[in-house]
Coordinates of C-alpha atoms in Angstrom, one line a residue:
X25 CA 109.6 -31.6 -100.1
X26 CA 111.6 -28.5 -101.4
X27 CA 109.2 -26.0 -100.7
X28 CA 111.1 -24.6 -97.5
X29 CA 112.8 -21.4 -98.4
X30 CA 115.1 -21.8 -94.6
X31 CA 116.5 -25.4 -96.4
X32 CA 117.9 -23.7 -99.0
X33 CA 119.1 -21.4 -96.8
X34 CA 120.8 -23.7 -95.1
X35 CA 122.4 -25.8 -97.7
X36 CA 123.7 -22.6 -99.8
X37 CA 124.9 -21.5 -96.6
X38 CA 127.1 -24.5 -96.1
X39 CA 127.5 -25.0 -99.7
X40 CA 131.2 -24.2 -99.3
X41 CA 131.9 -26.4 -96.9
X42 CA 133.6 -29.7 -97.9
X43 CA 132.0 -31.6 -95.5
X44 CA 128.6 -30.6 -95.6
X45 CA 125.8 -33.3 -95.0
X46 CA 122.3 -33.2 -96.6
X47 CA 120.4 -36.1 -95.6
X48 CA 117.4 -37.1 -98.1
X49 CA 114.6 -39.2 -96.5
X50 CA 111.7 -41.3 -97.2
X51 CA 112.3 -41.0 -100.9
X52 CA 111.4 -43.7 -103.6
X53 CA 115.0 -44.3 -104.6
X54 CA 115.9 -45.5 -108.5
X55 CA 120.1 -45.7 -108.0
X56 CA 120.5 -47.6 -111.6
X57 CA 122.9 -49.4 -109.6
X58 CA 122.6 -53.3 -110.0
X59 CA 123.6 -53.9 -106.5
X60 CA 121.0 -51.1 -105.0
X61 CA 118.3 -51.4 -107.2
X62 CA 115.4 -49.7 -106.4
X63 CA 114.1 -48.6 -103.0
X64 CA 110.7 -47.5 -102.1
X65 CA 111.0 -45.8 -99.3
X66 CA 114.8 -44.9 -98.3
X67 CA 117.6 -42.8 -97.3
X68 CA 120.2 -41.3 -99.5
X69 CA 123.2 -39.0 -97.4
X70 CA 125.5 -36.9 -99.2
X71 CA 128.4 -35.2 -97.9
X72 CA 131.1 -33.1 -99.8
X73 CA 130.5 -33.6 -103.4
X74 CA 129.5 -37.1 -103.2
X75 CA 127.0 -40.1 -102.1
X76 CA 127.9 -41.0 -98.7
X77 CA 125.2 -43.8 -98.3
X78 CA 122.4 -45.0 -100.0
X79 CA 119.6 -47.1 -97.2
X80 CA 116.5 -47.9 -96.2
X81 CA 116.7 -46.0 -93.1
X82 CA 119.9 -43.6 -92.5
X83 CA 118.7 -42.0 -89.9
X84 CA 118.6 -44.6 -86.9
X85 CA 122.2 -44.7 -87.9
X86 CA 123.0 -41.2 -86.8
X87 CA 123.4 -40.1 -90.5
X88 CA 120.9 -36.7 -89.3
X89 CA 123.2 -35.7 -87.1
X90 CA 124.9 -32.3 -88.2
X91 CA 123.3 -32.9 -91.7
X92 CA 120.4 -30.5 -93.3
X93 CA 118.0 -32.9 -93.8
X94 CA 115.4 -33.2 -97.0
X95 CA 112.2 -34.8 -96.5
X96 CA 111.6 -36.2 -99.8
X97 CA 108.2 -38.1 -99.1
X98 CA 106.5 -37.9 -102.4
X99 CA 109.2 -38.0 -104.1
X100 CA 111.3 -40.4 -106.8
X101 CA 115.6 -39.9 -106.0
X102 CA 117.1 -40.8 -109.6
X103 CA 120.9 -40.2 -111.2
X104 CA 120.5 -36.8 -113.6
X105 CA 120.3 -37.8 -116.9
X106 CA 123.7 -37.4 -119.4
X107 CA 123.4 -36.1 -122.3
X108 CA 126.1 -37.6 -124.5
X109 CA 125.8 -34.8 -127.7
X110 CA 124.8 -31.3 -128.4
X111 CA 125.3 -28.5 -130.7
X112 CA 124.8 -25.9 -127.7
X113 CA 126.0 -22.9 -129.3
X114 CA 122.9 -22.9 -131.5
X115 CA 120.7 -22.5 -128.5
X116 CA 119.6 -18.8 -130.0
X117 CA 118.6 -20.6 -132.8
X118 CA 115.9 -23.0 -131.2
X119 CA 113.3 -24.4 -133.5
X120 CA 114.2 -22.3 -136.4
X121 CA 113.8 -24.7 -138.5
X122 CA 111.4 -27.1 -137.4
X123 CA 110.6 -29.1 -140.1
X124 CA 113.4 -29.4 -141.4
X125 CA 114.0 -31.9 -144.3
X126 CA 117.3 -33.7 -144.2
X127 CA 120.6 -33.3 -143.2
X128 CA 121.7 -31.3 -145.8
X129 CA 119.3 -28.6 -144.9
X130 CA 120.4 -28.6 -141.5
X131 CA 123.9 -28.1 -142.9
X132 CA 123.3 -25.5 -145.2
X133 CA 120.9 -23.5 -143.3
X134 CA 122.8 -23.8 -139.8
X135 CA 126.4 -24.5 -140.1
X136 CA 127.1 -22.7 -143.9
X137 CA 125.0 -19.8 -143.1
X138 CA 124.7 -18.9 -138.9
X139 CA 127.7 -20.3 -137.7
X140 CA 129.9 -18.0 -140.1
X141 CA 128.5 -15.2 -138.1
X142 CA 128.8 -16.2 -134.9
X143 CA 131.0 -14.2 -132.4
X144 CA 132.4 -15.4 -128.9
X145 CA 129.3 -14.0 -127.4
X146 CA 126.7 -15.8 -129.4
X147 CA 128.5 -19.1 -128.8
X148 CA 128.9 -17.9 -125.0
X149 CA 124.9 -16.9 -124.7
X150 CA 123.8 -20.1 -126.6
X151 CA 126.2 -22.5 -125.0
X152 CA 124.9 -20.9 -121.0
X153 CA 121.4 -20.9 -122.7
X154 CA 121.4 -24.8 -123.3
X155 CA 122.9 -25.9 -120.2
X156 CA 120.5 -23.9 -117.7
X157 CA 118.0 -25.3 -119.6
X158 CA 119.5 -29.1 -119.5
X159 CA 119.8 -28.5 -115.6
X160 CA 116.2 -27.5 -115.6
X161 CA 114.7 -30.4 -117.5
X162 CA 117.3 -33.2 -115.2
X163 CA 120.6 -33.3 -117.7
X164 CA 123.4 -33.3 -114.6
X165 CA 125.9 -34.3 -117.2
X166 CA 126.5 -32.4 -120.7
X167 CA 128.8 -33.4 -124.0
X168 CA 129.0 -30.2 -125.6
X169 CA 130.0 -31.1 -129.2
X170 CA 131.2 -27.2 -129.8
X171 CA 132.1 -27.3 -133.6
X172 CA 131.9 -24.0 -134.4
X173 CA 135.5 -22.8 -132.6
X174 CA 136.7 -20.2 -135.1
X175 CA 139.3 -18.8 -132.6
X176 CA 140.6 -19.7 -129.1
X177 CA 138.2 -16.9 -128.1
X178 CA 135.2 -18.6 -129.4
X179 CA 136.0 -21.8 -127.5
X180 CA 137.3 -20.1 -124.0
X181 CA 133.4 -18.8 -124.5
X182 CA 131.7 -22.2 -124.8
X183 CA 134.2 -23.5 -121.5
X184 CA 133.0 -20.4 -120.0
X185 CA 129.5 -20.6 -119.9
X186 CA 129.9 -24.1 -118.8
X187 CA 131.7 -23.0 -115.8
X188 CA 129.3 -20.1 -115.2
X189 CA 125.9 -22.7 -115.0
X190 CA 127.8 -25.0 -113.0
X191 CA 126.5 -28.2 -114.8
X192 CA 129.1 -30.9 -115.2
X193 CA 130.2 -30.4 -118.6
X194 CA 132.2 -32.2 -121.2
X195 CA 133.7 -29.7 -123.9
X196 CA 134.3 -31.5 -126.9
X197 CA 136.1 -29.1 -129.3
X198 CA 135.9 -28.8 -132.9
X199 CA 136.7 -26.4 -135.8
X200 CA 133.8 -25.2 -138.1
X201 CA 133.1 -26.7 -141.4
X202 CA 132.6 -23.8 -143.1
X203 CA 133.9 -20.1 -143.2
X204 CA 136.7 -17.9 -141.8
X205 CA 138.4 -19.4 -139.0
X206 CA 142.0 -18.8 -137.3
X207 CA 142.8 -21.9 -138.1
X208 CA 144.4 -23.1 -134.1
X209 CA 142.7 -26.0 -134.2
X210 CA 143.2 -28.7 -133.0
X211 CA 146.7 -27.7 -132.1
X212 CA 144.6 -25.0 -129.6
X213 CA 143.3 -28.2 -127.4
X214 CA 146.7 -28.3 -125.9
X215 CA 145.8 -24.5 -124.3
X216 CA 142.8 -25.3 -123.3
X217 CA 143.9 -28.4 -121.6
X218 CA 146.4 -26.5 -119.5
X219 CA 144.4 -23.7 -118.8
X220 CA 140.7 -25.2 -117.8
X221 CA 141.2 -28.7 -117.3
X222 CA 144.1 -29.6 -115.4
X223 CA 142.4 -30.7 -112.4
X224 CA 141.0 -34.5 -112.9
X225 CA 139.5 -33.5 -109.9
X226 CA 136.4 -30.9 -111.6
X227 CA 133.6 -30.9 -112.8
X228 CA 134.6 -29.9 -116.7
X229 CA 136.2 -32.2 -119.0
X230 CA 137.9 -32.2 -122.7
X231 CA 137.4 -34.0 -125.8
X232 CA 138.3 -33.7 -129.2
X233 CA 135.1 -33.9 -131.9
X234 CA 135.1 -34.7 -135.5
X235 CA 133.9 -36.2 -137.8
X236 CA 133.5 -39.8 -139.5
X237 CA 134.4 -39.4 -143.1
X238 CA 134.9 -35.5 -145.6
X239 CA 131.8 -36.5 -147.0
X240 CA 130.4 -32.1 -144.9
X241 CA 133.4 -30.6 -144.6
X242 CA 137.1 -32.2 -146.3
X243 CA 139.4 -34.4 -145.1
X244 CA 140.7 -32.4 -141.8
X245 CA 137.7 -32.9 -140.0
X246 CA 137.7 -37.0 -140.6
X247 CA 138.8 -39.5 -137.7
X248 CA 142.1 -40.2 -138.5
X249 CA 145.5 -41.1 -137.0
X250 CA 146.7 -37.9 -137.1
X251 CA 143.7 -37.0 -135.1
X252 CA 144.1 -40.1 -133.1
X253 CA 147.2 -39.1 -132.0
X254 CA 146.1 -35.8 -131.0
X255 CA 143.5 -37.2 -128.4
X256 CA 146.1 -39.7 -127.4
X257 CA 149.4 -37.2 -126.8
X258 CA 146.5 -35.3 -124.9
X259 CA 145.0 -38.1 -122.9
X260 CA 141.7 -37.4 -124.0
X261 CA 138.7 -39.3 -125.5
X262 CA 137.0 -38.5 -129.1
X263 CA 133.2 -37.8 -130.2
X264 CA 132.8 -39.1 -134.0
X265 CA 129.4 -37.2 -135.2
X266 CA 128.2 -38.2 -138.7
X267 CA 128.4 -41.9 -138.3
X268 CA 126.1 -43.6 -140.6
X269 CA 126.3 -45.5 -144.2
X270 CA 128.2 -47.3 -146.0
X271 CA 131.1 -44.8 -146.3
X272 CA 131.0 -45.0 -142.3
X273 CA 131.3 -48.3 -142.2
X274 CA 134.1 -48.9 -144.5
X275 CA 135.9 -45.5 -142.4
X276 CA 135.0 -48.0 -138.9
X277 CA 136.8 -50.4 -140.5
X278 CA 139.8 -48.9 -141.1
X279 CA 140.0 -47.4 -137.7
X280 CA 139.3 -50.8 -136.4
X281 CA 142.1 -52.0 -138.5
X282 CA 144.6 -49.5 -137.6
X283 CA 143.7 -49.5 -133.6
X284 CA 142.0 -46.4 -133.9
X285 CA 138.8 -47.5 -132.4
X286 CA 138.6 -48.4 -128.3
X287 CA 136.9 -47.6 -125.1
X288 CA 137.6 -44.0 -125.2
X289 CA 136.1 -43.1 -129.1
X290 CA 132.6 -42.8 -129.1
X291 CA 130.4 -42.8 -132.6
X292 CA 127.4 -40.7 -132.9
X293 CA 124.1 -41.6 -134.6
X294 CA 125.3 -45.1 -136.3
X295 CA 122.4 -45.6 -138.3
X296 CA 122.9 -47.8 -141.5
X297 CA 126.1 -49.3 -140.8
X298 CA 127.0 -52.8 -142.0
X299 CA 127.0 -55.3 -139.7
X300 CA 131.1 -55.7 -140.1
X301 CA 131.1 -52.1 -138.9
X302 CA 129.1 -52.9 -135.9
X303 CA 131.1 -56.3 -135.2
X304 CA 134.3 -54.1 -134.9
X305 CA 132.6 -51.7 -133.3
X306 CA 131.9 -54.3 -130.7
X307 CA 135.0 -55.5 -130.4
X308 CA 136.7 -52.5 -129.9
X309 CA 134.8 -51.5 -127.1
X310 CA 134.0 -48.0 -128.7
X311 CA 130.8 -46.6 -127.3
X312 CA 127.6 -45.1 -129.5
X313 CA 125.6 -42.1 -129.2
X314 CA 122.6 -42.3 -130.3
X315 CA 120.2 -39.1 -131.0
X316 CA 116.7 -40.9 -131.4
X317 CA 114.4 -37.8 -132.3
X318 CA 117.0 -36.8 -134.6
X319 CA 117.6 -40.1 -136.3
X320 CA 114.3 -40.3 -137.3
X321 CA 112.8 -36.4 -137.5
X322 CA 115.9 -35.4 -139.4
X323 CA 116.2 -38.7 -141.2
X324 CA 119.5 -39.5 -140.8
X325 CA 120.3 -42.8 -143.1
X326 CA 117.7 -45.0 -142.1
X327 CA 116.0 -42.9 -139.7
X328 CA 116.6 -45.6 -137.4
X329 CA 118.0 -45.6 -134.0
X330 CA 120.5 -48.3 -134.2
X331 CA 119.7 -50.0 -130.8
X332 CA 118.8 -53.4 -131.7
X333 CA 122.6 -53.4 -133.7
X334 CA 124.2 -51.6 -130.8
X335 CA 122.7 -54.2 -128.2
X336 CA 123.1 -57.1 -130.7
X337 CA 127.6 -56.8 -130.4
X338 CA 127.5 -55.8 -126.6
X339 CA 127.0 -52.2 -126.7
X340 CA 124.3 -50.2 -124.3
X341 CA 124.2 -46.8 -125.9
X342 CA 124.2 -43.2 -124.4
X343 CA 121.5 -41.2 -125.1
X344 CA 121.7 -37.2 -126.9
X345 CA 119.6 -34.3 -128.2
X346 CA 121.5 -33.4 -131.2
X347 CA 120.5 -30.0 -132.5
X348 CA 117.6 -27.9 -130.8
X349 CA 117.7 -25.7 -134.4
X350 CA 115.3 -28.5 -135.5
X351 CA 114.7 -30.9 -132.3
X352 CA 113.4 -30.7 -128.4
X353 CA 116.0 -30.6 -126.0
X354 CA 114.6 -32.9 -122.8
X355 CA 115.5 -36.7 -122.0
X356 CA 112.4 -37.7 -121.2
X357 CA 111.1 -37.5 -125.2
X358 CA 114.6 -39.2 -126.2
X359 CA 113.8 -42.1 -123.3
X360 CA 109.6 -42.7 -125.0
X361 CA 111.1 -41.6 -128.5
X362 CA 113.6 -44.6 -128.5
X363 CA 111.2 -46.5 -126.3
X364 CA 108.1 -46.5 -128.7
X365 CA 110.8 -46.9 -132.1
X366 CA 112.4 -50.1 -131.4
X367 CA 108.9 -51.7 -129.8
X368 CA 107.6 -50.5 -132.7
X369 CA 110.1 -52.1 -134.7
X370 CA 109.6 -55.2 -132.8
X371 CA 106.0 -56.0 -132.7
X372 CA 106.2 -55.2 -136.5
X373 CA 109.1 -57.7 -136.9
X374 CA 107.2 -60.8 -135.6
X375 CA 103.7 -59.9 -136.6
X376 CA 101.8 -62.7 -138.9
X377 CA 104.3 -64.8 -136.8
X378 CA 105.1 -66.7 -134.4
X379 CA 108.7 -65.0 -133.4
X380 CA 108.7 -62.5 -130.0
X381 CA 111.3 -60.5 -131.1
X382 CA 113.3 -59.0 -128.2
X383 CA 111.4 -55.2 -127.1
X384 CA 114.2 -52.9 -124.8
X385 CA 112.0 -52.0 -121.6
X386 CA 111.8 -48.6 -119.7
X387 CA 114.5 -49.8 -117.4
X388 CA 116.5 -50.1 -120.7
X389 CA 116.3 -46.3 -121.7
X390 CA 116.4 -45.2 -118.5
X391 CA 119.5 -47.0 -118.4
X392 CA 121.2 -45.4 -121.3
X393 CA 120.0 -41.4 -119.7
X394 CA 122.1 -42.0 -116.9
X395 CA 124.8 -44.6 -116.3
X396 CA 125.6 -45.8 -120.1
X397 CA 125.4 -42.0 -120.8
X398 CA 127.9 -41.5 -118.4
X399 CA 129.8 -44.4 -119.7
X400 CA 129.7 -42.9 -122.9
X401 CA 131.0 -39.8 -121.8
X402 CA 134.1 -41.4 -120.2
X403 CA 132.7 -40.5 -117.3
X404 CA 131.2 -43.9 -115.3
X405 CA 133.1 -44.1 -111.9
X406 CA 132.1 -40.4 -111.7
X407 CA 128.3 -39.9 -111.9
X408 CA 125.3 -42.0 -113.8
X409 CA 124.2 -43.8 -110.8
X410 CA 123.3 -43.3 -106.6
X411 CA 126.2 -45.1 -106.2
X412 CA 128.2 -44.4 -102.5
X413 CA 131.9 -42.7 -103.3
X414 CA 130.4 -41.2 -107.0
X415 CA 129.1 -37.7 -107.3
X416 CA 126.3 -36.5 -106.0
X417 CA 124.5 -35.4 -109.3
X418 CA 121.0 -36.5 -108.5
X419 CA 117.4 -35.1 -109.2
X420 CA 114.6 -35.1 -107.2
X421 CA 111.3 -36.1 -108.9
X422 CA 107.4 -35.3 -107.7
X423 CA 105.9 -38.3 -107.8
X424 CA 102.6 -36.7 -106.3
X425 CA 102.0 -34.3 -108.9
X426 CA 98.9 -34.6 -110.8
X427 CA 100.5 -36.4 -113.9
X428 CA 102.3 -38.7 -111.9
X429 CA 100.1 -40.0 -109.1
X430 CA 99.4 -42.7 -107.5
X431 CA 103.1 -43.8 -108.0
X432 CA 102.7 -47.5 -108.9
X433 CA 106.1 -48.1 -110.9
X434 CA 109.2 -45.4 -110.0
X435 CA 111.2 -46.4 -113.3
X436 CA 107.4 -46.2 -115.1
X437 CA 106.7 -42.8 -113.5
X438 CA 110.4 -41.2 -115.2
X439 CA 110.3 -42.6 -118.2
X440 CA 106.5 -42.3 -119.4
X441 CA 104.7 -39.9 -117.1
X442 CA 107.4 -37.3 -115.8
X443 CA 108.7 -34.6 -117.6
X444 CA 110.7 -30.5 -116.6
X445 CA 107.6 -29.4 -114.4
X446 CA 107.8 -32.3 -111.9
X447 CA 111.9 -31.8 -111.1
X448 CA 111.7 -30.5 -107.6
X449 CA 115.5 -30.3 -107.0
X450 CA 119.1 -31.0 -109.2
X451 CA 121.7 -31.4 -107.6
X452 CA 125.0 -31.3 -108.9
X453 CA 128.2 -32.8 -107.1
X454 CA 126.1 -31.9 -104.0
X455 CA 125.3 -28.1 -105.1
X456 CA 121.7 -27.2 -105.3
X457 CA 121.1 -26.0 -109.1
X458 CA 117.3 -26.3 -109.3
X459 CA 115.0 -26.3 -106.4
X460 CA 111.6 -26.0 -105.5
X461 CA 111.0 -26.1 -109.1
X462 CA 112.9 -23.8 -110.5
X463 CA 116.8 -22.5 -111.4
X464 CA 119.0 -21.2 -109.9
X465 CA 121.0 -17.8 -109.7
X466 CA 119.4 -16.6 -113.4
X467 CA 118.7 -13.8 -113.8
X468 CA 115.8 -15.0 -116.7
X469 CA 114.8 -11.3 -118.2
X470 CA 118.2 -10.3 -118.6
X471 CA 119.2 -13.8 -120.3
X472 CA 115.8 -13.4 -122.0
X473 CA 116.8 -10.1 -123.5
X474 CA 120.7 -11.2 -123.8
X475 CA 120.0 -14.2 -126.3
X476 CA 117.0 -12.0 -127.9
X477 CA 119.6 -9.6 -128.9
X478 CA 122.3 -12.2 -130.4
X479 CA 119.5 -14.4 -132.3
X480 CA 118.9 -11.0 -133.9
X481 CA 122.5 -10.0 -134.8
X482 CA 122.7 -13.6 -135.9
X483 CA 119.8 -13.3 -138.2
X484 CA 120.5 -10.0 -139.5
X485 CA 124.7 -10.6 -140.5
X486 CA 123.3 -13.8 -142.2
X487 CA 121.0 -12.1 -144.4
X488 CA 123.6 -9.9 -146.1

């Protein structure tokens, strides 16, 4: 497969050229596209940025010719995951606090105590930190939930080091909760519109984060129509965090109410909502993140993931990581984490009985990693499936490893036996950002050393 040092050479050679072909053959193909399904041994072309063709066989149709060509036996072709929510600024800060109780800990331990101190560097190193390590465990596709912008300089560091890792990233700004800030946002979305996202054409997009209710941080931080109206003027979409109880619900609600809810809002978590809530979630057409390890490590409300209420009024959730302060930060444990919940759930439901209550299937979660993810992030007719005319943000999977052989079931062999080790190659609108195993263009002591060295000036201002 990867292994040949002359085919990287080749395509980082062309890698500039827009109509560069890379031809991927004899690959088991998953395109999570109803109308391709799955193939088991097939062809996928790119050219430019994008999917050209997705086939049985490509090649008797001339698509080798001029193209670098990939031999992919062994291997599984799938969409990159999308990871639809993450605090990446407190990538420094991984597993501090492992076991952590509730969400009030988390609050007062990360975001009343570190993020105070952070400078534009931390949030840069943090923010660079957790998207390498997205690419390198499949994430094509990030929502970067950056609330701690306490000046423009602090947020032109998280866009930054989302350009600099070349992942296709979704910056969705808001102010801290708590501490000294300038106090620019959200007024400060409108420069960073202008100056980083003017392009529909890129791989970076904006969005404006807040949250549901001033139950954390006061009323400025809860959805709103003043808010509304800020996404709206700036033709953006909006990530809600904090969604869950009954104050939540009676908030949805209101949005509902006042046509503050639609395609482009998207709540996160959702756990112990009313079911009125969820029907006007419904039909709104608002999308839902869910964050399943954190739902239920963290215990958010119910400790639920709300999929059976999400699925129940029409909605296929994205997927998330949440907070890597307290949580892993990989796809593959929120796919079995939801996976294992709601069959749980399930089984539980109808036992002693003779009800089969409904059980979500590995297609299902896979599913929500990649194209509701991508959905969720506004960003469907752009990447989430091996669609023809989308991106080319794919990953190439060993299926011959020695925790995956003999492949038997492709969307099995992701979902339940895969996990960072066996992702040969990422891909990212057709740039090589992982290959033959491992990342590219980091330079891992000095990153080692750099995020070493703000975890412990991070520490150290905290503790005075």
């Amino acid at each position: 497969m990867t292994d040949s040092l002359a085919t990287l050479a080749d395509l980082r050679r062309q890698a500039a050229d827009p109509q560069r072909r890379i031809l991927f053959t004899n690959a088991t193909i998953i395109s999570m596209d109803p109308q391709i399904g799955i193939l088991h041994r097939g062809d996928l072309l790119v050219e430019g940025s994008r999917i050209a063709a997705v086939a049985p066989d490509l090649r008797s149709q001339g698509a080798a010719d001029g193209a670098v060509v990939v031999d992919a036996t062994g291997a599984i072709l799938s969409p990159g995951f999308v990871d639809t929510h993450r605090h990446s600024w407190q990538a420094a800060l991984r597993r501090i606090m492992p076991d952590v109780n509730d969400l009030g800990e988390y609050v007062m331990s990360t975001l009343a105590r570190y993020a105070p101190v952070y400078q534009p560097q931390d949030v840069y190193l943090g923010t660079r930190l957790a998207a390498l390590s997205a690419i390198d465990s499949g994430i094509t596709c990030l929502l970067d939930f950056s609330h701690n912008a306490r000046t423009a300089a602090h947020s032109d560091s998280a866009v930054q080091a989302l350009l600099d890792t070349g992942i296709r990233g979704v910056h969705a700004s808001m102010r801290p909760h708590f501490g000294a800030w300038d106090g620019q946002w959200p007024a400060d979305l409108a420069r960073l519109r202008e100056q980083y996202f003017s392009s529909a054409d890129q791989l970076l997009t904006l969005r404006l984060a807040t949250l549901a209710t001033d139950e954390i941080a006061g009323p400025d931080l809860a959805y709103g129509p003043q808010l509304a109206q800020v996404a709206r003027d700036l033709g953006i979409g909006v990530s809600i965090d904090a969604v869950f109880g009954t104050t939540s619900s009676a908030a949805i609600l209101g949005w509902a109410r006042d046509g503050l809810l639609d395609p482009g809002v998207t709540l996160i978590h959702s756990t112990g909502l009313t079911g009125e809530a969820w029907k006007a979630i419904g039909d709104t057409g608002a999308t839902v993140s869910l964050a399943p390890v954190s739902e239920a490590q963290i215990g958010l409300e119910t400790a639920v993931p709300a999929v059976d209420e999400a699925l129940a009024v029409g909605i296929r959730p994205g997927l998330s990581i949440d907070v890597e302060v307290a949580l892993p930060g990989d796809m593959f444990i929120q796919m079995r984490t939801l996976l294992s919940i709601q069959r749980m759930r399930a089984v539980n439901a109808g036992y002693g009985t003779d009800r089969i209550p409904p059980r979500i299937t590995t297609h299902d979660v896979l599913d929500f990693a990649t194209l509701q993810g991508a959905r969720t992030n506004g960003l469907e007719s752009v990447t989430g499936s091996l669609t023809p005319g989308k991106q080319a943000d794919l990953l190439l999977i060993r299926a011959d490893d020695l925790n995956n052989m003999p492949l038997n079931d492709p969307i099995g062999t992701v979902v339940l036996g895969s996990d960072a080790r066996n992702i040969d190659a990422v891909l990212i609108a057709g740039q090589v950002r992982k290959w033959a195993g491992t990342v590219l263009d980091v330079d891992l002591p000095q990153l080692r050393n750099a995020v070493e060295e703000s975890r412990d000036r991070l520490l150290a201002a905290a503790a005075r």
